Amino acid sequence: MGTMPWHVYLSGEIHSDWRARIANAVMEEDLDVELSAPVTNHEASDDCGVAILGDEDKPFWKDHVGAGLNAIRTRTLIEQSDVVVVRFGEQYRQWNAAFDAGYAAALGKPLITLHPEQHDHALKEVDRAALAVAREPEQVVDVLRYVLNGTLPRR
Amino acid sequence: MGTMPWHVYLSGEIHSDWRARIANAVMEEDLDVELSAPVTNHEASDDCGVAILGDEDKPFWKDHVGAGLNAIRTRTLIEQSDVVVVRFGEQYRQWNAAFDAGYAAALGKPLITLHPEQHDHALKEVDRAALAVAREPEQVVDVLRYVLNGTLPRR
Amino acid sequence: MGTMPWHVYLSGEIHSDWRARIANAVMEEDLDVELSAPVTNHEASDDCGVAILGDEDKPFWKDHVGAGLNAIRTRTLIEQSDVVVVRFGEQYRQWNAAFDAGYAAALGKPLITLHPEQHDHALKEVDRAALAVAREPEQVVDVLRYVLNGTLPRR
Amino acid sequence: MGTMPWHVYLSGEIHSDWRARIANAVMEEDLDVELSAPVTNHEASDDCGVAILGDEDKPFWKDHVGAGLNAIRTRTLIEQSDVVVVRFGEQYRQWNAAFDAGYAAALGKPLITLHPEQHDHALKEVDRAALAVAREPEQVVDVLRYVLNGTLPRR
Amino acid sequence: MGTMPWHVYLSGEIHSDWRARIANAVMEEDLDVELSAPVTNHEASDDCGVAILGDEDKPFWKDHVGAGLNAIRTRTLIEQSDVVVVRFGEQYRQWNAAFDAGYAAALGKPLITLHPEQHDHALKEVDRAALAVAREPEQVVDVLRYVLNGTLPRR
Amino acid sequence: MGTMPWHVYLSGEIHSDWRARIANAVMEEDLDVELSAPVTNHEASDDCGVAILGDEDKPFWKDHVGAGLNAIRTRTLIEQSDVVVVRFGEQYRQWNAAFDAGYAAALGKPLITLHPEQHDHALKEVDRAALAVAREPEQVVDVLRYVLNGTLPRR
Amino acid sequence: MGTMPWHVYLSGEIHSDWRARIANAVMEEDLDVELSAPVTNHEASDDCGVAILGDEDKPFWKDHVGAGLNAIRTRTLIEQSDVVVVRFGEQYRQWNAAFDAGYAAALGKPLITLHPEQHDHALKEVDRAALAVAREPEQVVDVLRYVLNGTLPRR
Amino acid sequence: MGTMPWHVYLSGEIHSDWRARIANAVMEEDLDVELSAPVTNHEASDDCGVAILGDEDKPFWKDHVGAGLNAIRTRTLIEQSDVVVVRFGEQYRQWNAAFDAGYAAALGKPLITLHPEQHDHALKEVDRAALAVAREPEQVVDVLRYVLNGTLPRR
């Protein structure tokens, strides 16, 4: 039975290869999924505001103008998405990932979280709002394959 | 006059061939309709959570993680749909079908129920929220043909 | 500059050729508009309910089941539309046209009314909610051409 | 069990005593209902625009400015209401009543229509969107008493 | 710290004393909660439509007009509520309870389900949408006390 | 990673070439952006109402019918847009630009303002609602390139 | 018939006594209206950000933090209001007034504009979104009296 | 001029006295503000789920049922609030605070963040969505006093 392609937004950690692992598997299996993400070039993401809109003396305002540009991207993509995946890595505070999760939850977007067990307690409120808690990127692909095609992994 | 293809979500009973009867008729008559449905493989639908996200000791949590994955699919498809058809069969309690009907009604989706007369009294609240109550899958196709093309059945 | 095609729903009177006049002009001028409408075959529109879902003894319930099917069509098309045109003819009470106008207004759809001057006072509340009040179908086409292309009629 | 007072908006016909009959019964029975209505002084309702905002030469614009003021009242009260009752009398076209019904329906407000049988066919689309179709004002009071207190009339 | 009183709607089973047990405990503990419910007089609930709006020959339409009146009450109260509790008893299909749960979920209302373990598998989709699954009415009171006052039961 | 084309609405000043500068750059760089705008032919925009819907004696009503037609276009395009850019030029009061900004902000559309420094104080409320404040059209293109592709300008 | 008090937000010009004239008349006539407004102390409104949150070197950021605080007030009050009145005086650009008008319009709030004729052409888009265009504060009171009580002025 | 009391939700850190400092100042100054908060008893907040709904073997599910109860409280209070304040302390990851911030932002609630400078870079996305960034609880009170009464601090 026909469905429209699903838009899946991949929020959170930018220091590991989890997005690439999901993207490769989606491509290999030819799942009818369009992936999107924030700008994952850390330096560009930090500098974009002052590079485009003009320099700022204070770090606070440099961050502020940069975060504005990044918000144009992330809010638009979250609005356009059918499913939002949020990855919490082992380092960094990643408050923006949790912010995206709250934003997506309030919009009623189905949410998948992806993080190691060690963060379970700290992430309990975020996980409670999610419809799936995955440990590995491959599980996210398994979830997408299942919700799109009804197929379980052959493991 | 041109319209966009209509997305029709087929919720409810998974133990009879009602979806296939609708799908065949839609295809034969070339109606401009995209059908979608929950995962109708009963076993996959029950096992998906633990098969993908890891085993659970308690049946309650096994059901919980599975229902989470199924909800990713069903809520997304209900959101994307123009019309929601909900089938109540002769057996089983099918609370999830009634839940989907309530969910769709609150979103303002036009609702068609499909069930035998014997359930009329028990389903009166659900039927009251519907814009059509059908007895046979073929009547659902008749409704879709009419609302799309304005054509009445030749019977 | 590129825009998406506009969906325009043509609600109201079914006993004159106003829709055909608009459709012809839209086609001749190749405006990027998709028109839609209720079922305009009066007999089919009245009989659809009992013809598909089974006979009723009382006229009230015959009307009720028929109106349910027509509502599946009209609400879906109004939801999908960018602009709603509502035509009030010289005869009939056409409460359904006014109902559609109120429904569209509450959804925030831009509204165009189309009616002769003789109904101005009776339609003042409906006209107040409209962004244009036209007298002739050709004016509706002029409005569509202008809002799409910025072109004024050469008259 | 405690509930908040219900706000009930009484839309439609202004040439009979139906509102007074409902208001009297609500007061006598001490139902926890706040009734509201459009301005029912026909002359004031027609003249309000030009009387307050300045004269207009054309009747169309006189109606337009008056309808604007009336819309401030009616839209605010419909928004604030829990239930909307719409009365269609035996005369006049009352397109504004049908407009209010459509507006309320699109906002998801429970709708009660009140009209004689002779208009059943012409009002079938409006009635289809209603949760109750009453013939007499006293039936509307019976409905309000029941939905508030669960009490059936002693007739 | 001050909060507004919470409105809690108690949906579902009408053949046991679960609502009274919750209401008594709420009163005894003086929790700042306003409880509401559907009409729980089974006979009145079944007959209300024809008793008020006039008799019907077919059971289907008797149910339909009655369900309309009940929907005026239930939808208004669900809209007004902060939390919705849905009880599934040991007998009956209670599709209306599941419908209410779906309706409340789509509106974003926090949902508490209340049912014996034997229905866990059949209710897994409904429970997945709930923020708490209780077995006994007293647990619902414990939840309300905690979410209002932060106090755990002394058991 | 794939995304849908973005719709960007360019509101405000019509007496300079800022839209053309953005459009040219978008085309040259082949950004996946669909631009839209109000009717920028000043004379057509002022005259459209009376040219299409009939003459008016008073300038106020001439403006009113024209503004109605323009609103059909602008509201539809703002609704369809992912990002709204609002340009305030050095002359004119441009209240309609500020109105569009408020309208877009209330709909949750990411907002970019474009104006010279001299208006900073007068525009502080509008700028506060924006996610970027640009001085030159080329900066708007830089922002679009960045939010779409993550690429910073090579300056 | 009983209604709730109406909340009316008075946006715009802060350099004349128009709010006081409305407030006095509302009090004298004992209209059931709660008036609210932005902070109208110009200096406090300009300085609030840096006075509370710490100094800024650049005027742009001083304005930005101040506008943030003012937006907390104005957005909350506009959200809470039933009717929004927007005053455009003879001087200043008052883009924030037009922004508020657009914001209120997108939320579906009934809008009343108040300005001298000389701005009619420049304000035509804002006026088109309004349900009344007044010239004097006393007319706004006349409108409020009429929409609340149905009473026309005795002039 | 009269306004309704404002509901302010205080989200985030529970290991310092920041809420008490705000509450005391609000009381002393008699600001027309109702404060609310999550359950700030850490132990109760962690144990509530299993204490009320029954024990769980796995920490993950203990957290899950507890987070469900806490979500009933926090989502209801955020929905009811006019302003949301989110505090990030010097320790802990406080992903739930960032989640609340995202949730509130998506609902359009005015947001105030409260945190030391050391977190500025990590919180830049959250701060960008806020209308004020405060360093000390007293500044939050200053903001509330100003947005309610227009009064600047006497410092």
Short mmCIF file of N, CA, C and O in Angstrom, two decimals, chain E residues 69-105:
data_model
loop_
_atom_site.label_atom_id
_atom_site.label_comp_id
_atom_site.label_asym_id
_atom_site.label_seq_id
_atom_site.Cartn_x
_atom_site.Cartn_y
_atom_site.Cartn_z
N LEU E 69 -26.31 13.59 22.13
CA LEU E 69 -26.41 14.35 23.38
C LEU E 69 -25.25 14.03 24.32
O LEU E 69 -24.65 14.92 24.92
N ASN E 70 -24.95 12.75 24.45
CA ASN E 70 -23.84 12.40 25.33
C ASN E 70 -22.52 13.00 24.86
O ASN E 70 -21.68 13.40 25.67
N ALA E 71 -22.36 13.12 23.54
CA ALA E 71 -21.12 13.71 23.02
C ALA E 71 -21.02 15.19 23.35
O ALA E 71 -19.92 15.72 23.54
N ILE E 72 -22.17 15.90 23.42
CA ILE E 72 -22.11 17.31 23.83
C ILE E 72 -21.46 17.40 25.21
O ILE E 72 -20.60 18.26 25.44
N ARG E 73 -21.85 16.50 26.10
CA ARG E 73 -21.29 16.52 27.45
C ARG E 73 -19.82 16.07 27.47
O ARG E 73 -18.95 16.75 28.00
N THR E 74 -19.56 14.92 26.87
CA THR E 74 -18.23 14.35 27.03
C THR E 74 -17.16 15.19 26.32
O THR E 74 -16.09 15.42 26.87
N ARG E 75 -17.45 15.69 25.12
CA ARG E 75 -16.41 16.46 24.42
C ARG E 75 -16.13 17.77 25.14
O ARG E 75 -14.97 18.21 25.23
N THR E 76 -17.19 18.40 25.65
CA THR E 76 -16.98 19.66 26.38
C THR E 76 -16.15 19.41 27.63
O THR E 76 -15.20 20.16 27.92
N LEU E 77 -16.47 18.36 28.36
CA LEU E 77 -15.73 18.10 29.60
C LEU E 77 -14.30 17.67 29.33
O LEU E 77 -13.38 18.02 30.08
N ILE E 78 -14.09 16.88 28.28
CA ILE E 78 -12.71 16.50 27.94
C ILE E 78 -11.91 17.74 27.55
O ILE E 78 -10.77 17.92 27.99
N GLU E 79 -12.50 18.62 26.75
CA GLU E 79 -11.84 19.89 26.39
C GLU E 79 -11.47 20.70 27.62
O GLU E 79 -10.41 21.32 27.68
N GLN E 80 -12.36 20.73 28.61
CA GLN E 80 -12.14 21.55 29.79
C GLN E 80 -11.16 20.91 30.78
O GLN E 80 -10.70 21.57 31.71
N SER E 81 -10.86 19.62 30.59
CA SER E 81 -10.10 18.90 31.62
C SER E 81 -8.60 19.10 31.47
O SER E 81 -8.08 19.37 30.39
N ASP E 82 -7.91 18.97 32.59
CA ASP E 82 -6.45 18.99 32.60
C ASP E 82 -5.89 17.57 32.50
O ASP E 82 -4.81 17.37 31.96
N VAL E 83 -6.61 16.62 33.07
CA VAL E 83 -6.18 15.23 33.08
C VAL E 83 -7.40 14.36 32.77
O VAL E 83 -8.51 14.68 33.21
N VAL E 84 -7.20 13.30 31.99
CA VAL E 84 -8.29 12.38 31.68
C VAL E 84 -7.93 10.99 32.21
O VAL E 84 -6.86 10.46 31.90
N VAL E 85 -8.84 10.43 33.01
CA VAL E 85 -8.68 9.06 33.51
C VAL E 85 -9.66 8.18 32.75
O VAL E 85 -10.83 8.54 32.62
N VAL E 86 -9.18 7.04 32.24
CA VAL E 86 -10.06 6.15 31.49
C VAL E 86 -10.04 4.76 32.12
O VAL E 86 -8.98 4.12 32.22
N ARG E 87 -11.21 4.30 32.53
CA ARG E 87 -11.37 3.03 33.22
C ARG E 87 -11.94 1.97 32.27
O ARG E 87 -12.98 2.19 31.64
N PHE E 88 -11.25 0.85 32.19
CA PHE E 88 -11.76 -0.31 31.45
C PHE E 88 -12.09 -1.41 32.45
O PHE E 88 -11.19 -1.88 33.17
N GLY E 89 -13.36 -1.81 32.52
CA GLY E 89 -13.79 -2.82 33.47
C GLY E 89 -13.57 -4.23 32.93
O GLY E 89 -13.05 -4.42 31.83
N GLU E 90 -14.04 -5.20 33.68
CA GLU E 90 -13.79 -6.58 33.28
C GLU E 90 -14.76 -7.08 32.23
O GLU E 90 -14.50 -8.05 31.54
N GLN E 91 -15.92 -6.43 32.16
CA GLN E 91 -16.87 -6.84 31.15
C GLN E 91 -17.04 -5.72 30.11
O GLN E 91 -16.51 -4.67 30.22
N TYR E 92 -17.85 -5.99 29.14
CA TYR E 92 -18.24 -5.03 28.09
C TYR E 92 -17.03 -4.63 27.23
O TYR E 92 -15.90 -4.72 27.64
N ARG E 93 -17.36 -4.17 26.06
CA ARG E 93 -16.30 -3.82 25.10
C ARG E 93 -15.78 -2.41 25.32
O ARG E 93 -14.67 -2.09 24.98
N GLN E 94 -16.64 -1.53 25.82
CA GLN E 94 -16.20 -0.19 26.21
C GLN E 94 -15.38 0.52 25.15
O GLN E 94 -14.34 1.12 25.42
N TRP E 95 -15.91 0.44 23.93
CA TRP E 95 -15.21 1.14 22.85
C TRP E 95 -15.26 2.65 23.06
O TRP E 95 -14.38 3.37 22.62
N ASN E 96 -16.31 3.11 23.72
CA ASN E 96 -16.38 4.55 23.94
C ASN E 96 -15.27 5.03 24.88
O ASN E 96 -14.77 6.14 24.74
N ALA E 97 -14.89 4.18 25.84
CA ALA E 97 -13.76 4.55 26.71
C ALA E 97 -12.48 4.69 25.90
O ALA E 97 -11.71 5.64 26.06
N ALA E 98 -12.25 3.74 25.00
CA ALA E 98 -11.04 3.80 24.16
C ALA E 98 -11.11 4.98 23.19
O ALA E 98 -10.09 5.62 22.90
N PHE E 99 -12.31 5.27 22.71
CA PHE E 99 -12.50 6.45 21.85
C PHE E 99 -12.13 7.72 22.61
O PHE E 99 -11.40 8.58 22.11
N ASP E 100 -12.64 7.85 23.83
CA ASP E 100 -12.30 9.02 24.66
C ASP E 100 -10.79 9.11 24.87
O ASP E 100 -10.22 10.21 24.85
N ALA E 101 -10.15 7.98 25.11
CA ALA E 101 -8.70 7.98 25.31
C ALA E 101 -7.99 8.51 24.08
O ALA E 101 -7.06 9.33 24.18
N GLY E 102 -8.41 8.06 22.90
CA GLY E 102 -7.80 8.54 21.67
C GLY E 102 -8.05 10.03 21.46
O GLY E 102 -7.16 10.77 21.04
N TYR E 103 -9.27 10.43 21.76
CA TYR E 103 -9.65 11.83 21.61
C TYR E 103 -8.79 12.71 22.53
O TYR E 103 -8.23 13.72 22.10
N ALA E 104 -8.67 12.29 23.78
CA ALA E 104 -7.88 13.05 24.76
C ALA E 104 -6.41 13.07 24.37
O ALA E 104 -5.73 14.10 24.48
N ALA E 105 -5.90 11.94 23.90
CA ALA E 105 -4.49 11.86 23.50
C ALA E 105 -4.20 12.84 22.37
O ALA E 105 -3.18 13.55 22.38
#
